[in-house]
GROMACS .gro file of C-alpha atoms in nm:
model
  218
    1MET     CA    1  13.681   7.280   8.304
    2ARG     CA    2  13.390   7.536   8.153
    3TYR     CA    3  13.111   7.749   8.290
    4LEU     CA    4  12.803   7.821   8.095
    5THR     CA    5  12.513   8.086   8.256
    6VAL     CA    6  12.223   8.079   8.093
    7LEU     CA    7  11.813   8.277   8.140
    8VAL     CA    8  11.553   7.953   8.219
    9LYS     CA    9  11.239   8.061   8.097
   10SER     CA   10  10.924   7.857   8.107
   11ASN     CA   11  10.801   7.804   7.775
   12GLY     CA   12  10.463   7.902   7.752
   13GLU     CA   13  10.182   8.062   7.986
   14SER     CA   14  10.217   7.827   8.342
   15ALA     CA   15  10.552   7.836   8.573
   16PHE     CA   16  10.796   7.546   8.631
   17HIS     CA   17  10.584   7.448   8.908
   18PRO     CA   18  10.169   7.552   9.001
   19LEU     CA   19  10.371   7.614   9.362
   20GLY     CA   20  10.593   7.874   9.215
   21GLY     CA   21  10.404   7.996   8.990
   22GLU     CA   22  10.184   8.114   9.313
   23LEU     CA   23  10.432   8.245   9.516
   24THR     CA   24  10.598   8.414   9.251
   25ASP     CA   25  10.200   8.586   9.135
   26GLU     CA   26  10.203   8.703   9.532
   27PRO     CA   27  10.346   9.062   9.560
   28SER     CA   28  10.421   9.049   9.906
   29ILE     CA   29  10.672   8.803   9.840
   30LYS     CA   30  10.979   8.816   9.637
   31ARG     CA   31  11.187   8.522   9.536
   32ARG     CA   32  11.545   8.570   9.531
   33ALA     CA   33  11.765   8.297   9.542
   34ILE     CA   34  11.802   7.868   9.574
   35HIS     CA   35  12.055   7.782   9.784
   36HIS     CA   36  11.990   7.408   9.649
   37ILE     CA   37  11.764   7.163   9.510
   38GLU     CA   38  11.765   6.750   9.517
   39LEU     CA   39  11.524   6.534   9.363
   40LEU     CA   40  11.496   6.276   9.629
   41ALA     CA   41  11.476   5.923   9.613
   42ASP     CA   42  11.115   5.897   9.616
   43ASP     CA   43  11.078   6.117   9.341
   44THR     CA   44  11.011   6.422   9.552
   45VAL     CA   45  11.202   6.759   9.563
   46LEU     CA   46  11.449   6.946   9.883
   47LEU     CA   47  11.485   7.282   9.781
   48PHE     CA   48  11.647   7.537  10.001
   49ALA     CA   49  11.551   7.872   9.888
   50GLU     CA   50  11.614   8.268   9.978
   51ALA     CA   51  11.329   8.540  10.002
   52SER     CA   52  11.202   8.857  10.135
   53GLY     CA   53  10.864   8.990  10.199
   54SER     CA   54  10.560   8.840  10.386
   55GLN     CA   55  10.645   8.537  10.570
   56LYS     CA   56  10.290   8.476  10.657
   57ARG     CA   57  10.188   8.439  10.318
   58TYR     CA   58  10.415   8.218  10.233
   59ARG     CA   59  10.313   7.996  10.518
   60GLU     CA   60   9.925   8.054  10.366
   61ILE     CA   61  10.059   7.915  10.049
   62MET     CA   62  10.249   7.650  10.162
   63ASP     CA   63   9.964   7.532  10.368
   64ASP     CA   64   9.682   7.518  10.105
   65SER     CA   65   9.910   7.410   9.835
   66PRO     CA   66   9.837   7.008   9.777
   67HIS     CA   67  10.217   6.974   9.646
   68VAL     CA   68  10.404   7.112   9.962
   69ILE     CA   69  10.455   6.799  10.196
   70ASP     CA   70  10.678   7.007  10.452
   71TYR     CA   71  10.843   7.336  10.499
   72LEU     CA   72  11.028   7.531  10.730
   73VAL     CA   73  11.095   7.938  10.751
   74SER     CA   74  11.362   8.100  10.915
   75GLY     CA   75  11.516   8.410  10.899
   76ASP     CA   76  11.383   8.799  10.947
   77GLU     CA   77  11.388   9.075  10.659
   78ARG     CA   78  11.573   8.795  10.450
   79TRP     CA   79  11.432   8.488  10.533
   80MET     CA   80  11.532   8.135  10.413
   81ALA     CA   81  11.273   7.833  10.328
   82VAL     CA   82  11.340   7.496  10.318
   83SER     CA   83  11.066   7.249  10.172
   84GLN     CA   84  10.952   6.950  10.025
   85PHE     CA   85  10.753   6.935   9.772
   86GLU     CA   86  10.631   6.678   9.479
   87PRO     CA   87  10.740   6.807   9.147
   88THR     CA   88  10.552   6.774   8.816
   89GLU     CA   89  10.696   6.516   8.555
   90GLU     CA   90  10.880   6.804   8.380
   91VAL     CA   91  11.053   6.908   8.676
   92ARG     CA   92  11.136   6.581   8.767
   93ARG     CA   93  11.239   6.459   8.423
   94ASN     CA   94  11.418   6.771   8.444
   95LEU     CA   95  11.615   6.748   8.756
   96GLU     CA   96  11.694   6.362   8.665
   97LEU     CA   97  11.872   6.505   8.358
   98GLN     CA   98  12.068   6.756   8.516
   99ARG     CA   99  12.179   6.422   8.797
  100GLU     CA  100  12.277   6.211   8.464
  101SER     CA  101  12.407   6.484   8.287
  102HIS     CA  102  12.662   6.504   8.579
  103LEU     CA  103  12.655   6.897   8.545
  104VAL     CA  104  12.752   7.034   8.847
  105ILE     CA  105  12.515   7.337   8.906
  106ASP     CA  106  12.714   7.674   9.115
  107THR     CA  107  12.461   7.785   9.359
  108PRO     CA  108  12.291   7.973   9.473
  109ILE     CA  109  12.032   8.024   9.115
  110TYR     CA  110  11.866   8.361   9.132
  111PHE     CA  111  11.517   8.450   9.032
  112THR     CA  112  11.494   8.732   8.783
  113SER     CA  113  11.160   8.951   8.810
  114ASN     CA  114  10.945   8.779   8.614
  115GLY     CA  115  10.959   8.434   8.755
  116SER     CA  116  11.258   8.304   8.550
  117LEU     CA  117  11.617   8.156   8.619
  118LYS     CA  118  11.984   8.251   8.624
  119VAL     CA  119  12.171   7.929   8.603
  120THR     CA  120  12.555   7.894   8.629
  121CYS     CA  121  12.647   7.509   8.510
  122LEU     CA  122  12.987   7.351   8.573
  123GLY     CA  123  13.138   7.079   8.244
  124THR     CA  124  13.247   7.029   7.971
  125ASP     CA  125  13.144   7.171   7.637
  126GLU     CA  126  13.027   6.819   7.542
  127THR     CA  127  12.829   6.780   7.878
  128PHE     CA  128  12.692   7.131   7.812
  129LYS     CA  129  12.595   6.981   7.403
  130ASN     CA  130  12.408   6.693   7.526
  131LEU     CA  131  12.216   6.873   7.756
  132PHE     CA  132  12.096   7.090   7.532
  133GLU     CA  133  12.036   6.798   7.270
  134ASN     CA  134  11.800   6.632   7.566
  135VAL     CA  135  11.629   6.947   7.697
  136ASP     CA  136  11.520   7.047   7.347
  137GLU     CA  137  11.297   6.763   7.383
  138SER     CA  138  11.085   6.957   7.645
  139ASP     CA  139  10.819   7.191   7.524
  140GLY     CA  140  10.806   7.301   7.861
  141ILE     CA  141  11.138   7.518   7.883
  142ALA     CA  142  11.321   7.777   7.659
  143PHE     CA  143  11.740   7.848   7.745
  144GLU     CA  144  11.891   8.192   7.684
  145ILE     CA  145  12.261   8.123   7.678
  146LEU     CA  146  12.386   8.463   7.872
  147GLU     CA  147  12.797   8.355   7.921
  148ILE     CA  148  13.014   8.067   7.856
  149GLY     CA  149  13.345   8.065   7.927
  150ASP     CA  150  13.674   7.856   8.159
  151PHE     CA  151  13.582   7.825   8.483
  152ASP     CA  152  13.866   7.948   8.739
  153PRO     CA  153  13.767   7.815   9.093
  154ASN     CA  154  13.964   8.110   9.256
  155GLN     CA  155  13.740   8.344   9.079
  156SER     CA  156  13.419   8.529   9.159
  157SER     CA  157  13.093   8.486   8.956
  158PHE     CA  158  13.123   8.877   8.980
  159SER     CA  159  13.465   8.857   8.842
  160ARG     CA  160  13.359   8.665   8.568
  161MET     CA  161  13.126   8.928   8.433
  162PHE     CA  162  13.391   9.143   8.376
  163THR     CA  163  13.672   9.146   8.069
  164PRO     CA  164  14.021   9.164   8.161
  165ARG     CA  165  14.076   9.528   8.089
  166GLN     CA  166  13.764   9.604   8.316
  167GLU     CA  167  13.886   9.420   8.552
  168GLU     CA  168  14.208   9.634   8.537
  169VAL     CA  169  13.984   9.939   8.515
  170LEU     CA  170  13.809   9.874   8.873
  171GLU     CA  171  14.085   9.685   9.013
  172THR     CA  172  14.286  10.050   8.988
  173ALA     CA  173  13.941  10.287   9.111
  174VAL     CA  174  13.894  10.115   9.391
  175ASP     CA  175  14.321  10.103   9.488
  176LEU     CA  176  14.298  10.446   9.425
  177GLY     CA  177  14.003  10.566   9.632
  178TYR     CA  178  13.735  10.651   9.373
  179TYR     CA  179  13.507  10.438   9.569
  180ASN     CA  180  13.583  10.591   9.890
  181GLU     CA  181  13.415  10.847  10.054
  182PRO     CA  182  13.513  11.108  10.010
  183ARG     CA  183  13.627  11.031   9.652
  184GLN     CA  184  14.016  11.025   9.650
  185ALA     CA  185  14.063  10.957   9.279
  186THR     CA  186  13.907  11.122   8.921
  187LEU     CA  187  13.860  10.919   8.627
  188GLU     CA  188  14.178  11.125   8.487
  189ASP     CA  189  14.392  10.967   8.742
  190ILE     CA  190  14.257  10.616   8.688
  191GLY     CA  191  14.321  10.663   8.315
  192GLU     CA  192  14.712  10.775   8.395
  193VAL     CA  193  14.784  10.457   8.601
  194VAL     CA  194  14.592  10.240   8.327
  195GLY     CA  195  14.711  10.415   8.025
  196ILE     CA  196  14.373  10.540   7.862
  197ALA     CA  197  14.110  10.803   7.808
  198PRO     CA  198  13.940  10.937   8.120
  199ALA     CA  199  13.600  10.893   7.894
  200THR     CA  200  13.707  10.559   7.840
  201VAL     CA  201  13.765  10.483   8.238
  202GLY     CA  202  13.403  10.594   8.285
  203GLU     CA  203  13.272  10.364   8.038
  204HIS     CA  204  13.468  10.024   8.150
  205LEU     CA  205  13.330  10.150   8.510
  206ARG     CA  206  12.927  10.192   8.406
  207LYS     CA  207  12.956   9.861   8.206
  208VAL     CA  208  13.078   9.662   8.542
  209GLU     CA  209  12.886   9.877   8.808
  210GLU     CA  210  12.528   9.782   8.541
  211CYS     CA  211  12.701   9.426   8.596
  212VAL     CA  212  12.725   9.402   8.957
  213PHE     CA  213  12.351   9.597   9.022
  214SER     CA  214  12.204   9.384   8.780
  215GLU     CA  215  12.329   9.056   8.949
  216ILE     CA  216  12.241   9.185   9.261
  217VAL     CA  217  11.865   9.300   9.174
  218CYS     CA  218  11.813   9.010   8.941
   0.00000   0.00000   0.00000
């Protein structure tokens, strides 16, 4: 089994869906992640998503949208929303393609600051190839490959972002108390255990921290 992480962008001026575009453009709402998306038998879409910000404004947008069939919101600062809505033809076609290709989506799917989607898929190289050949026929969506590799079910999505050396340095830093308050180890201490220079330790940790923070706030 292999994993493929891609950035899915709307290839044009409009969003993937008018409803999604309106929610993304609303400054009082921050769309954070999609935990489940499914094309139902009646060709409507069921979406389970996470957001923060104004629930009042979210309800107003959902109530006014001609695409929304039903929705439910629950939570406080970070809240969850279940919605059923009518897809555009392009959205429906791409959800059908995902289902027919036997790809597994490793949720959650994260929203980026500009409304793109960061998606990790599980499958084979042949499955990925076939998917891109079919998606290329659609003018509305563009893909940017971020990373690809062997999938380890015992490995977190965070650790898949690191090289083996970066992971070794991070584990050593944690074990020695580098991230404790007060700090119990220095870059020199970590370097002695791992066998590299302190400056190299610092470089590895900065790259790890950049990956983690980018994943959290994307």
